[in-house]
Coordinates of C-alpha atoms in Angstrom, one line a residue:
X1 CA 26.9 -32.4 21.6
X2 CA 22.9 -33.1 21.3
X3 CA 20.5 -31.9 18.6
X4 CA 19.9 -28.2 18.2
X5 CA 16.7 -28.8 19.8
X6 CA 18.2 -30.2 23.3
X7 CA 20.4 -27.0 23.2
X8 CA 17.4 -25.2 22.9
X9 CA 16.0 -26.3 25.7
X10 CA 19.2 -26.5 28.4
X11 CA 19.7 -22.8 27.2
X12 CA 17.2 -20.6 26.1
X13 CA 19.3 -17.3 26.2
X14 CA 19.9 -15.9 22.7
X15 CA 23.5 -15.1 23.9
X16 CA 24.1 -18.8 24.7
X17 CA 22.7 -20.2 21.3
X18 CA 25.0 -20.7 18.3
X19 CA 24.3 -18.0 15.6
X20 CA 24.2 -20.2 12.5
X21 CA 20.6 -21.4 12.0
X22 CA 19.6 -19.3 15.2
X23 CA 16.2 -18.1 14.2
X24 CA 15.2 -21.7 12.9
X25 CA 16.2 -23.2 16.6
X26 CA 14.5 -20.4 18.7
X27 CA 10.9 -21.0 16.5
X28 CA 11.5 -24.6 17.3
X29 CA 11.6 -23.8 21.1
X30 CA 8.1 -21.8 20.7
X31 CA 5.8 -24.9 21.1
X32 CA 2.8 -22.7 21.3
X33 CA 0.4 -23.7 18.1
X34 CA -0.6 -20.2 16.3
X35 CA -4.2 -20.7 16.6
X36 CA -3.6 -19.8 20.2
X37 CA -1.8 -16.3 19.6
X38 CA -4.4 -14.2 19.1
X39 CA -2.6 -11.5 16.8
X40 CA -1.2 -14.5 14.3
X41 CA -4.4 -16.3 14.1
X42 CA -5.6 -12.6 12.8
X43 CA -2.6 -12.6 10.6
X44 CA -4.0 -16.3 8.8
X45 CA -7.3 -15.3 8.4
X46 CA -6.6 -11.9 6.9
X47 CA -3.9 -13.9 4.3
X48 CA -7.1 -16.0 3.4
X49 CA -9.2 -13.8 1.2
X50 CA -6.1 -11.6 0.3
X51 CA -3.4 -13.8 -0.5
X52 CA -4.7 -17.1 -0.4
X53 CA -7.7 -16.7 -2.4
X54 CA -5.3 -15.3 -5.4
X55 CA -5.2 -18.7 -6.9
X56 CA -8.7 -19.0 -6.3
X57 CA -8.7 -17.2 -9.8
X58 CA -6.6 -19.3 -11.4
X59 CA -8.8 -22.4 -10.5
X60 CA -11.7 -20.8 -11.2
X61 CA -10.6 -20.2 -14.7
X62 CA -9.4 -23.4 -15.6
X63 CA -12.4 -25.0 -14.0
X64 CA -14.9 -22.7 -15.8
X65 CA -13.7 -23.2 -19.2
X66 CA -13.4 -26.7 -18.5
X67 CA -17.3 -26.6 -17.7
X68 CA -18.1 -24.7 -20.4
X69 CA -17.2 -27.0 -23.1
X70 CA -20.2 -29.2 -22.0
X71 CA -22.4 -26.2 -21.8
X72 CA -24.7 -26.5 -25.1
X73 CA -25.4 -22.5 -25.2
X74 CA -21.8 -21.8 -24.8
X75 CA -20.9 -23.8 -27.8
X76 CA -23.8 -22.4 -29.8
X77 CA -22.5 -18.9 -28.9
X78 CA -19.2 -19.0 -30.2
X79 CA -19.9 -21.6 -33.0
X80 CA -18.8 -25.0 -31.1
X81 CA -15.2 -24.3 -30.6
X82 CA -12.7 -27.0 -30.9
X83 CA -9.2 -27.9 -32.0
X84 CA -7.0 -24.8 -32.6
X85 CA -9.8 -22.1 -31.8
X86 CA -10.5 -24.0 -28.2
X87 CA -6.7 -24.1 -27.7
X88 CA -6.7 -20.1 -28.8
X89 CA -9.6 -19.5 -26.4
X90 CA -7.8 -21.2 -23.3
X91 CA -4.2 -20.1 -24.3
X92 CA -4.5 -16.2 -24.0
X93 CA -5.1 -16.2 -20.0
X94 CA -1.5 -17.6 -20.3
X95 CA -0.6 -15.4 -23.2
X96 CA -1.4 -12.2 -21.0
X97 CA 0.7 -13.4 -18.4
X98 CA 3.4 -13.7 -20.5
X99 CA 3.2 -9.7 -21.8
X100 CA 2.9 -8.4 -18.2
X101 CA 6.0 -10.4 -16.9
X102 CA 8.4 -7.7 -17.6
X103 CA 6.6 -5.1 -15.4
X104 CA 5.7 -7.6 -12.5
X105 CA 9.0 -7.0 -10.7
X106 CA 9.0 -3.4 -11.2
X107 CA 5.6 -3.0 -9.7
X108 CA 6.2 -5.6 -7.0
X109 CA 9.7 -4.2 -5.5
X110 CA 8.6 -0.5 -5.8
X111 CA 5.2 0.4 -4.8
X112 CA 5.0 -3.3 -2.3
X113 CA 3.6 -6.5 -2.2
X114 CA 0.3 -5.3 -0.7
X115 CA -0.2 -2.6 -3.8
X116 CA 1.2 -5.6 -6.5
X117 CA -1.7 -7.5 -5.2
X118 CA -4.2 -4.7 -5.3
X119 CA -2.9 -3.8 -8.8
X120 CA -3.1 -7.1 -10.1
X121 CA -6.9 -7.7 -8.8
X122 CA -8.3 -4.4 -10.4
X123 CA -7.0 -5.6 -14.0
X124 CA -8.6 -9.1 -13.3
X125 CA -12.0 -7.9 -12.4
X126 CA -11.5 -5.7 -15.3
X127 CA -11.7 -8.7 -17.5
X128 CA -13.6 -11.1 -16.0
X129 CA -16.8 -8.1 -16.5
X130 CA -15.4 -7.9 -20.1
X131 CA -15.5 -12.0 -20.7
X132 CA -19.3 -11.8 -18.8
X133 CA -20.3 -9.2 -21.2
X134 CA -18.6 -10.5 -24.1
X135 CA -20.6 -9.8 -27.6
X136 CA -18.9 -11.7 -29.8
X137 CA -15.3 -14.6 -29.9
X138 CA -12.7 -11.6 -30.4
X139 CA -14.4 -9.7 -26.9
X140 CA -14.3 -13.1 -25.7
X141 CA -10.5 -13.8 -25.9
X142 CA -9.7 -10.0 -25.5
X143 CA -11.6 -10.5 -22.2
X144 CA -9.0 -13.7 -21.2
X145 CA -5.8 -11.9 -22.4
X146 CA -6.9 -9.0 -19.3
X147 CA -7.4 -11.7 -16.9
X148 CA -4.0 -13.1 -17.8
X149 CA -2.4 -10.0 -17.3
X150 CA -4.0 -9.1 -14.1
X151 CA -3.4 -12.7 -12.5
X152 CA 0.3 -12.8 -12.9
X153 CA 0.8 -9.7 -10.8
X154 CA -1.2 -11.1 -8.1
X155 CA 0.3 -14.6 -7.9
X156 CA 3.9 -13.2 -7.4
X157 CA 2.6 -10.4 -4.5
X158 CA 0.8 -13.3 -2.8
X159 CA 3.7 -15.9 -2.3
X160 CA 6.5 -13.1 -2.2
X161 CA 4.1 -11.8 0.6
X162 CA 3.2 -15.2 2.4
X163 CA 7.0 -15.9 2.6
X164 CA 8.0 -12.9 4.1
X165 CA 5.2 -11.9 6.8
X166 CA 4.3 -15.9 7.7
X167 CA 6.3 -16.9 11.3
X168 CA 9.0 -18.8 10.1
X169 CA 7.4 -22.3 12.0
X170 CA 3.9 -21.8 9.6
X171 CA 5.9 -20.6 6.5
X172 CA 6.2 -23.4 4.5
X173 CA 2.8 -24.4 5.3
X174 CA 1.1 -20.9 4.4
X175 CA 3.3 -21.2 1.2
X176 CA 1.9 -24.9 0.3
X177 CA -1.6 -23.8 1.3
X178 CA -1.7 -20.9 -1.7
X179 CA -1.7 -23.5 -4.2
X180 CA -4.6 -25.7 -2.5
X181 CA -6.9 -22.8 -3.0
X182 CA -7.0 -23.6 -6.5
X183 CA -9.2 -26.1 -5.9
X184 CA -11.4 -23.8 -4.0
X185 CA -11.9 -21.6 -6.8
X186 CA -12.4 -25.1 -9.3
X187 CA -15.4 -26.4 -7.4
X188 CA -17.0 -23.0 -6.9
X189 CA -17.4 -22.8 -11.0
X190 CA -17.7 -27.2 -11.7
X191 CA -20.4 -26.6 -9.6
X192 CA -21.4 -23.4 -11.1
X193 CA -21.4 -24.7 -14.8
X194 CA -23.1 -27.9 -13.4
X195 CA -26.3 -25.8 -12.3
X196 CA -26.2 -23.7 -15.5
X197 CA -25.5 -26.2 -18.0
X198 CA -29.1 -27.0 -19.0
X199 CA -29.9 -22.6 -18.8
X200 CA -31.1 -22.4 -22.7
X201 CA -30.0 -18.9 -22.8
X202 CA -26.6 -17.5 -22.8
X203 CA -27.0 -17.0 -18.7
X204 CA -25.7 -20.6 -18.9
X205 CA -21.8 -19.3 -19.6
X206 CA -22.4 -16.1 -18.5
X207 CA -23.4 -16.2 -14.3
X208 CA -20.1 -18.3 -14.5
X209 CA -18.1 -15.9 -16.0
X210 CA -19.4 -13.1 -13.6
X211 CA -18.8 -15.2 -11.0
X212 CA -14.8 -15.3 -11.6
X213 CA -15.3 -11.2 -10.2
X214 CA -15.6 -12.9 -6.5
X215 CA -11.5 -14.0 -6.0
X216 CA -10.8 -10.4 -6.8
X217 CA -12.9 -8.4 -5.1
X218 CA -12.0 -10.2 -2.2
X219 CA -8.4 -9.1 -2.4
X220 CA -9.7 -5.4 -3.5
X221 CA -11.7 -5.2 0.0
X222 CA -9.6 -7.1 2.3
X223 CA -5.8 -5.9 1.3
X224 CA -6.1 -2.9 3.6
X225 CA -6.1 -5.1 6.4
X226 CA -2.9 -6.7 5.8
X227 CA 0.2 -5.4 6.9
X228 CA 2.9 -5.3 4.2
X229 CA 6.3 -7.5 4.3
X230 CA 8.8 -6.8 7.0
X231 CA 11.9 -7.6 4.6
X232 CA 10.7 -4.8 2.1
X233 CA 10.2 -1.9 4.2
X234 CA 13.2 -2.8 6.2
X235 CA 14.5 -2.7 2.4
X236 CA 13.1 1.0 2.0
X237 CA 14.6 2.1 5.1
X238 CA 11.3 1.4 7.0
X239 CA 12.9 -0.3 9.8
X240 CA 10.3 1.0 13.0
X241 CA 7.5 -0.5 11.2
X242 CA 9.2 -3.3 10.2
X243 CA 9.4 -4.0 13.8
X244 CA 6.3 -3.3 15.2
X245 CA 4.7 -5.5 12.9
X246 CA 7.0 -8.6 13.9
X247 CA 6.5 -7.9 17.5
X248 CA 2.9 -7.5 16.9
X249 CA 2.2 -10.5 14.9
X250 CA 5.9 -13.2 15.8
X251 CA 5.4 -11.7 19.6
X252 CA 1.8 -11.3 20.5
X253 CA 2.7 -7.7 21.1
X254 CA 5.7 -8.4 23.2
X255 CA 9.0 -5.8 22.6
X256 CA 11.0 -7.8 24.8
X257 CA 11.1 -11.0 23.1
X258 CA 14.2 -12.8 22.2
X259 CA 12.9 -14.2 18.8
X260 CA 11.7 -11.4 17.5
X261 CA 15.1 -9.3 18.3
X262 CA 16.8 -11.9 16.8
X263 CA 14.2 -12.8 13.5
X264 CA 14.2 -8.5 13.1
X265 CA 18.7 -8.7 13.3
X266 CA 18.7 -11.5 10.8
X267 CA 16.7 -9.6 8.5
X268 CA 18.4 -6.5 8.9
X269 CA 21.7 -7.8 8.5
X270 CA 21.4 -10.4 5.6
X271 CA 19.5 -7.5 3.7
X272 CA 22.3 -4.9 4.7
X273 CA 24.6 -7.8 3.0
X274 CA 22.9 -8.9 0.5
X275 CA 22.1 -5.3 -0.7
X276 CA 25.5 -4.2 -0.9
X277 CA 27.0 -3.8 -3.9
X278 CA 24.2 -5.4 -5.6
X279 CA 22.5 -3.8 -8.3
X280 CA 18.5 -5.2 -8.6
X281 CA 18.0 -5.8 -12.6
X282 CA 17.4 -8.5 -14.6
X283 CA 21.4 -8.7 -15.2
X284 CA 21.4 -9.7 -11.3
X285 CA 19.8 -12.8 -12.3
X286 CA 23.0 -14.4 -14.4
X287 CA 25.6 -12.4 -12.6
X288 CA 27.0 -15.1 -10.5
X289 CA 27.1 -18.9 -10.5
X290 CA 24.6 -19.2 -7.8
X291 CA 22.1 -16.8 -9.3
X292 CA 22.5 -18.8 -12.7
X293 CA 22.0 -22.1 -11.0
X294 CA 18.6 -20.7 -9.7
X295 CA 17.6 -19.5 -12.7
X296 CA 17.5 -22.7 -14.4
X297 CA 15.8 -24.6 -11.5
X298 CA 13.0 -21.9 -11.5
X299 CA 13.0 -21.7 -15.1
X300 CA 12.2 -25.9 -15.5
X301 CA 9.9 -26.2 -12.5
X302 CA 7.9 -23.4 -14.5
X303 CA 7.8 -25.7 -17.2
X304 CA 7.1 -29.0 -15.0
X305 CA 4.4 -27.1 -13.5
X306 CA 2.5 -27.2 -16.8
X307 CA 3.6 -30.0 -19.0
X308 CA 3.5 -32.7 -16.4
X309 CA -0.1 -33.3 -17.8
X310 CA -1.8 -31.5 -15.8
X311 CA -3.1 -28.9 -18.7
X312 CA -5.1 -31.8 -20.0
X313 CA -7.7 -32.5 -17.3
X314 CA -7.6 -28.9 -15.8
X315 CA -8.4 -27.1 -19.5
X316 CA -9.4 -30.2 -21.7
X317 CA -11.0 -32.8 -19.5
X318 CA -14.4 -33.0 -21.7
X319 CA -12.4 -34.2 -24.8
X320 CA -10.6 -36.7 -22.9
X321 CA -13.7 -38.0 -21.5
X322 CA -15.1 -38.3 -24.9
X323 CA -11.9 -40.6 -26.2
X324 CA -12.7 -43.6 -23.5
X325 CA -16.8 -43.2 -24.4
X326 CA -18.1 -40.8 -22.2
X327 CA -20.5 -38.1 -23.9
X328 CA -23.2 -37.0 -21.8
X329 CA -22.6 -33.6 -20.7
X330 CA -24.0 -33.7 -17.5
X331 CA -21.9 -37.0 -16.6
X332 CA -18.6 -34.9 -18.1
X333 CA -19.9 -32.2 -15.8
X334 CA -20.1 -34.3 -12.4
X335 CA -16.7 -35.8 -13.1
X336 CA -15.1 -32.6 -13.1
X337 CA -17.3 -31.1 -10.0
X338 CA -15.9 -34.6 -8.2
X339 CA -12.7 -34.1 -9.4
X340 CA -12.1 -31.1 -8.0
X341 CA -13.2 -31.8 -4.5
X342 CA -11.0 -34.7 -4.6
X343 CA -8.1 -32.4 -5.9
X344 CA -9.0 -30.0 -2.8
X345 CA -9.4 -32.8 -0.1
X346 CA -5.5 -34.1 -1.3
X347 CA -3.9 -30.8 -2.1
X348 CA -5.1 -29.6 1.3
X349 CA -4.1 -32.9 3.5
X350 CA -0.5 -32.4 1.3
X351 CA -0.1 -28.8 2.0
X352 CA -0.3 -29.9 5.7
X353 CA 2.1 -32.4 5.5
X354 CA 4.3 -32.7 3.1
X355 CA 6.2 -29.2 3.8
X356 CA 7.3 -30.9 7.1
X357 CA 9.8 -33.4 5.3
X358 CA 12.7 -32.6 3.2
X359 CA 11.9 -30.7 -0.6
X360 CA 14.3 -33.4 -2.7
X361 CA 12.5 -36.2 -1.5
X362 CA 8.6 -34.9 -2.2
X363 CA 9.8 -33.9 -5.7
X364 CA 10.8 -37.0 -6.3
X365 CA 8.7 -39.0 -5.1
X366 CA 6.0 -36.6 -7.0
X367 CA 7.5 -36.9 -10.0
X368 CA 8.1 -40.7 -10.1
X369 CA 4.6 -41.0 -9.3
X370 CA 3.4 -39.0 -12.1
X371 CA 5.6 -41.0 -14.5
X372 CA 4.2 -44.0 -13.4
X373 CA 0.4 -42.9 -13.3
X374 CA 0.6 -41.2 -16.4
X375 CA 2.5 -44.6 -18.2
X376 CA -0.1 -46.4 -16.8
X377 CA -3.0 -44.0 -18.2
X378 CA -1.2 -44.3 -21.8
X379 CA -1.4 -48.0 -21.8
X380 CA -5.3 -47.9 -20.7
X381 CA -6.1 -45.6 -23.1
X382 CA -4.5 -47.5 -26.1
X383 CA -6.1 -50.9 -25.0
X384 CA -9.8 -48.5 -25.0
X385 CA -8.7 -47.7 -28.2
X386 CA -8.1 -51.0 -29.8
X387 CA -10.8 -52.9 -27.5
X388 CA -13.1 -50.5 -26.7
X389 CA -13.6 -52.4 -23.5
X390 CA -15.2 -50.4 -20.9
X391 CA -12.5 -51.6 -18.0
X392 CA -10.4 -49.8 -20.2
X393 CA -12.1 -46.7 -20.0
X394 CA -12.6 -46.9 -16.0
X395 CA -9.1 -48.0 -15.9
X396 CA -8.4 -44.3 -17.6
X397 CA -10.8 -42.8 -15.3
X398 CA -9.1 -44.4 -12.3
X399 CA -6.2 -43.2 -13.4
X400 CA -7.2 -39.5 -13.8
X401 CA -7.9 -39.2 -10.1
X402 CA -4.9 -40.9 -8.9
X403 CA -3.1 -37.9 -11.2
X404 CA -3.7 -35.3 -8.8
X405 CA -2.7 -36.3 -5.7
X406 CA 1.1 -37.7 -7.6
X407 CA 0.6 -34.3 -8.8
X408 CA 0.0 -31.8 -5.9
X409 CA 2.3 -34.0 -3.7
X410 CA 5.1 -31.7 -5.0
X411 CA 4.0 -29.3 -7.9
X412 CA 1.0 -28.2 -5.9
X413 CA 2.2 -28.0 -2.0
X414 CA 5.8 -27.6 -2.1
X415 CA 6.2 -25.0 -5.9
X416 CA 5.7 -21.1 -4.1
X417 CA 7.2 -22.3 -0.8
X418 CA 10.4 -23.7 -2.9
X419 CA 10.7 -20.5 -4.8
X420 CA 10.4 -18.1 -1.4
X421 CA 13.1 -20.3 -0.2
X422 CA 15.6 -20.8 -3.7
X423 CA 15.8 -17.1 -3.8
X424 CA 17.4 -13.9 -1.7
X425 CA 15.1 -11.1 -1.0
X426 CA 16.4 -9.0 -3.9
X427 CA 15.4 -10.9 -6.5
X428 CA 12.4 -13.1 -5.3
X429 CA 9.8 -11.2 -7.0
X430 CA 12.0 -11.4 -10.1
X431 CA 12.5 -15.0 -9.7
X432 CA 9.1 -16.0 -9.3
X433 CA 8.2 -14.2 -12.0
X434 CA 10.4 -15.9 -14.4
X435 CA 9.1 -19.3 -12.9
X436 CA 5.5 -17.7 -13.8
X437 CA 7.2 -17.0 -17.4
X438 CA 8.3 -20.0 -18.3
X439 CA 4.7 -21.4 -16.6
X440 CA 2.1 -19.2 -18.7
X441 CA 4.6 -20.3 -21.8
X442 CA 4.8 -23.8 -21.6
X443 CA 0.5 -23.4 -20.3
X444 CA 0.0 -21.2 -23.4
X445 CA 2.1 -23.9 -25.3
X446 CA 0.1 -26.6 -24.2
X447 CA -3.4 -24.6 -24.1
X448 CA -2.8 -24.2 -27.8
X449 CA -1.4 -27.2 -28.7
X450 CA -3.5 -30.1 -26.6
X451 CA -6.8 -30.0 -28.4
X452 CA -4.5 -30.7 -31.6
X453 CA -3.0 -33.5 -30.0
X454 CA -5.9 -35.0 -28.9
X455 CA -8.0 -34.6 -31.9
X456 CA -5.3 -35.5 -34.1
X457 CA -3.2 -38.4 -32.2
X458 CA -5.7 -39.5 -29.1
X459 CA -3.7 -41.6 -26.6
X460 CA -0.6 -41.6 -28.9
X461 CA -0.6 -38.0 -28.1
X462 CA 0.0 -38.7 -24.2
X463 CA 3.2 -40.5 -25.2
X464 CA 4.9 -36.9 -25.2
X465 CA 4.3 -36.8 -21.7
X466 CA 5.7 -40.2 -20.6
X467 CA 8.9 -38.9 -22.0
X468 CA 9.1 -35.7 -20.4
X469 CA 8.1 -36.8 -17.4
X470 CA 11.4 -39.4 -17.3
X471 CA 13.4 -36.2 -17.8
X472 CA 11.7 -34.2 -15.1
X473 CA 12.6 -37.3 -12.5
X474 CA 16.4 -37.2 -13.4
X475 CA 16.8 -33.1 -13.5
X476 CA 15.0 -33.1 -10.3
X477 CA 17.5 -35.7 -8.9
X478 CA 20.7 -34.4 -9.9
X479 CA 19.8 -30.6 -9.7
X480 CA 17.4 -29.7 -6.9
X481 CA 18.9 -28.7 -3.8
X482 CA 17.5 -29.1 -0.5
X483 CA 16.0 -26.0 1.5
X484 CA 13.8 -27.2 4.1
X485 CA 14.2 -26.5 8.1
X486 CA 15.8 -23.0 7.8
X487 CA 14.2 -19.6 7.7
X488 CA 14.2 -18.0 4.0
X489 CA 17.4 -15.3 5.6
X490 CA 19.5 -18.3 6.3
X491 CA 19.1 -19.6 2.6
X492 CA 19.8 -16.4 1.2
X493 CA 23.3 -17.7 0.3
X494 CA 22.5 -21.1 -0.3
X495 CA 24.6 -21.4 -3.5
X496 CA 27.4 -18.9 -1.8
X497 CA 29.4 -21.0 1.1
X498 CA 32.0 -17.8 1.7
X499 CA 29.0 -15.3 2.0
X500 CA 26.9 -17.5 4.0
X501 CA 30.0 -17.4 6.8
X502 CA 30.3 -13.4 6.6
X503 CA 26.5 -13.4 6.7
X504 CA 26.8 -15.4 10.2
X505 CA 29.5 -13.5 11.7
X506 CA 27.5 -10.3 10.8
X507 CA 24.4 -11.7 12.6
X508 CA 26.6 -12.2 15.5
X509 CA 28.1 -8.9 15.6
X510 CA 24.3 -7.0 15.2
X511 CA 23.0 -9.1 17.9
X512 CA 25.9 -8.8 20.2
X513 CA 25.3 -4.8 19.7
X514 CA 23.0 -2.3 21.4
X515 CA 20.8 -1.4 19.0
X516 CA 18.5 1.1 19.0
X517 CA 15.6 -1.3 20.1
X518 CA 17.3 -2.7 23.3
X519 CA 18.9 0.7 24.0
X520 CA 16.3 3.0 24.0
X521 CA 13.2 0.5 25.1
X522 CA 10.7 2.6 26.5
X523 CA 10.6 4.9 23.0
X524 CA 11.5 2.2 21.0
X525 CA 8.1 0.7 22.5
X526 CA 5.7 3.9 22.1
X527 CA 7.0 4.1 18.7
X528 CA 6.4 0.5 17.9
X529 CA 2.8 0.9 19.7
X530 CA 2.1 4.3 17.3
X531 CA 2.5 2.1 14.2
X532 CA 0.5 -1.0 15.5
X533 CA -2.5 1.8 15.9
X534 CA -1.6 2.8 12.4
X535 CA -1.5 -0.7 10.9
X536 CA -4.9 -2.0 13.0

């Protein structure tokens, strides 16, 4: 027998193709790049400013307050900040997160991705005009807390959203991509704070700070142009216009097509399955074995997300800087402008490739990376500390921007595209929102807690790390499982071997029907065309 992609194609007939894994082997046999379908090259650049540029946002914000630390009328402001009242400052964007986890899901699976995302940007340009026009330190971090809130509600729309309405060949790429626009937002406001830092009024912090409106506004303006997620109106009993838009944007428009009837079945029928009998709460997400198991995976990559080390030179990179001899705030300033276009040159080349080979092996190799880079870092940073030497201190340096590409080789490209995949349809938004949980905790954790650290222990401090990041290699090892090549319907029972049989048979039996789309063609088409004029 050859490979499933020689089967493909001697026999391109649905009816001849073997049912498990069928979707994943007739996108393989589309060799048609999507830049040359007209409808799905529409589809990208509509995702762009409205689901993409969601962690534009989060960049921005991280990048910003980094800036501002090296901004002299921002510390005069709020009475040079530092220690415990910087970590406060940074922490509630993470804190506000946290509060609004509960209702994420609620808002999500009711009222649609599309209106999560909308909902989610109104309360963050809310606060960013609040932290703009902030009077005083409590308006300040009242400010923050909204931003957190709003942010939270977007991020699990945008990859829910991705997942589901990306064709299932660009999926893991759209996915890795999300996280790669964090570094367009970070180099919009290093470069921002690096042209205001001189300003000797408070316009210095503040044009930054209005600036953070932009991410939002984009998703405000541009959402209505987006069509919402097949899988959730076919899960509201919205089954013609899940259609139309899968012919319209997996098809180019055509009813006929072969993928597309059997992408819509698969969809149908593992939601008709997974559905049944299953009750969509928060008890759902310990009820079985398999649900439990994904639980904790989400629930420690949430946490390796944020205390891989990352929190220092995204929120705290100025005090670092300072600890290896470097004070100058417009040198501080131009490090973290170049950092984060060398973050978005190797988070973008990453999110390009490394969704193509299998998830086990990126984590990994991310992970040991990290270990070692960050081992490395420690051991520099003592020597600066004993010696003072200044190939310490460019040794540190060095090893700063060799951090982010160990980094976003698997936190950054492969995180949202994992999740989409780890979880069924009934419980994604939920499950992404307890990855965000445990994320904004362990960020609020370390937001808090770093600037202690580092005052209080300098490089000692970094030891924490080394040790955590040892136990991230070995639970990624023995617990990650693998979920690359298939579409996100065929890892719906990945944990649930007996189910993921029924769910094939039932596949085969929907396809092998008439249904109402291959019965009825000519009305099933002018219906399909009716909701493509409503949707354009």
């Amino acid at each position: 027998m050859g490979s499933g992609r020689d089967e493909l194609k001697e026999s391109p007939d649905v009816q001849t193709l073997p049912y498990d894994n069928l979707v994943s082997r007739l996108a393989e046999q589309d060799t048609t790049p999507w830049y040359r379908k007209r409808n799905l090259r529409l589809l990208y650049l509509t995702m762009l400013p409205t689901c993409l540029a969601v962690e534009m946002t989060s960049g921005f914000d991280a990048s910003m307050l980094n800036g501002l630390q090296a901004v002299d009328a921002w510390l005069d402001f709020f009475h040079n900040p530092h220690s415990a009242l910087l970590g406060l400052m940074s922490a509630m964007y993470s804190l506000g997160a946290i509060v609004a986890v509960p209702v994420v899901p609620l808002i999500t699976d009711r009222l649609g991705r599309r209106y999560a995302i909308l909902f989610g940007s109104i309360i963050e340009i809310i606060g960013a005009v609040l932290q703009a026009a902030a009077q005083n330190l409590a308006m300040f971090i009242i400010a923050r807390f909204i931003l957190g809130l709003g942010i939270v509600f977007a991020i699990v729309a945008a990859t829910s959203l991705i997942g589901e309405l990306s064709h299932p060949k660009e999926r893991a790429i759209m996915g890795s991509l999300f996280n790669s626009c964090y570094f367009i937002g970070s180099i919009v406001a290093a470069g921002v704070t690096l042209g205001t830092f001189a300003m000797k009024n408070n316009w210095a912090w503040r044009i930054p700070s209005v600036l953070q409106i932009i991410p939002s506004f984009l998703q405000v303006a541009f959402i209505w142009f987006l069509p919402e997620s097949p899988r959730w109106l076919i899960s509201k009993g919205r089954n013609e216009e899940a259609l139309a838009i899968l012919v319209k944007y997996h098809a180019e428009g055509d009813a006929n097509s072969e993928f597309v009837k059997a992408e819509y079945t698969q969809i149908e029928k593992t939601l008709e399955l997974e559905l049944e009998g299953a009750r969509i709460s928060w008890r759902e997400m310990v009820a079985t074995s398999g649900m439990r198991k994904r639980l904790i995976i989400c629930s420690f990559l949430g946490l390796f997300t944020q205390w891989s080390g990352n929190g220092l030179t995204s929120y705290f990179l100025a005090p670092i800087l300072e600890n290896i001899g470097i004070t100058d705030n417009r040198t501080k300033n131009l490090i973290n402008l170049s950092m984060t276009l060398w973050g978005l040159v190797n988070a973008t080349f990453l999110a390009l490739t490394v969704s193509r080979f299998p998830r086990r092996m990126m984590y990994l190799a991310c992970t040991i990376s990290l270990l070692l880079v960050f081992t490395a870092w420690t051991i520099s940073s003592a020597e600066y500390s004993r010696t003072g030497s200044k190939a310490s201190s460019r040794a540190v340096l060095a090893f700063i921007y060799m951090y982010s590409p160990a980094y976003n080789i698997g936190y950054n490209a492969l995180t949202y595209t994992f999740l989409v995949e780890l979880f069924p349809f009934h419980v994604r938004a939920r499950g992404i929102t307890v990855f965000q949980w445990w994320g904004r905790a362990a960020g609020f954790f370390n937001q808090f807690v770093n600037p202690i650290g580092i005052n209080n222990a300098g490089w000692k401090y970094y030891i924490s790390y080394c040790i955590w990041l040892t136990f991230e290699v070995l639970f990624v090892y023995f617990v990650f499982p693998e979920t690359s090549k298939l579409t996100i319907e065929e890892l719906t029972f990945l944990y649930e071997g007996k189910h993921r049989e029924e769910q094939t048979k039932y596949i085969e039996k929907g396809i092998h029907q008439e249904q109402a789309p291959d019965t009825h063609k000519d009305e099933s088409k002018e219906r399909i065309s009716q909701v493509e004029e409503v949707n354009s």
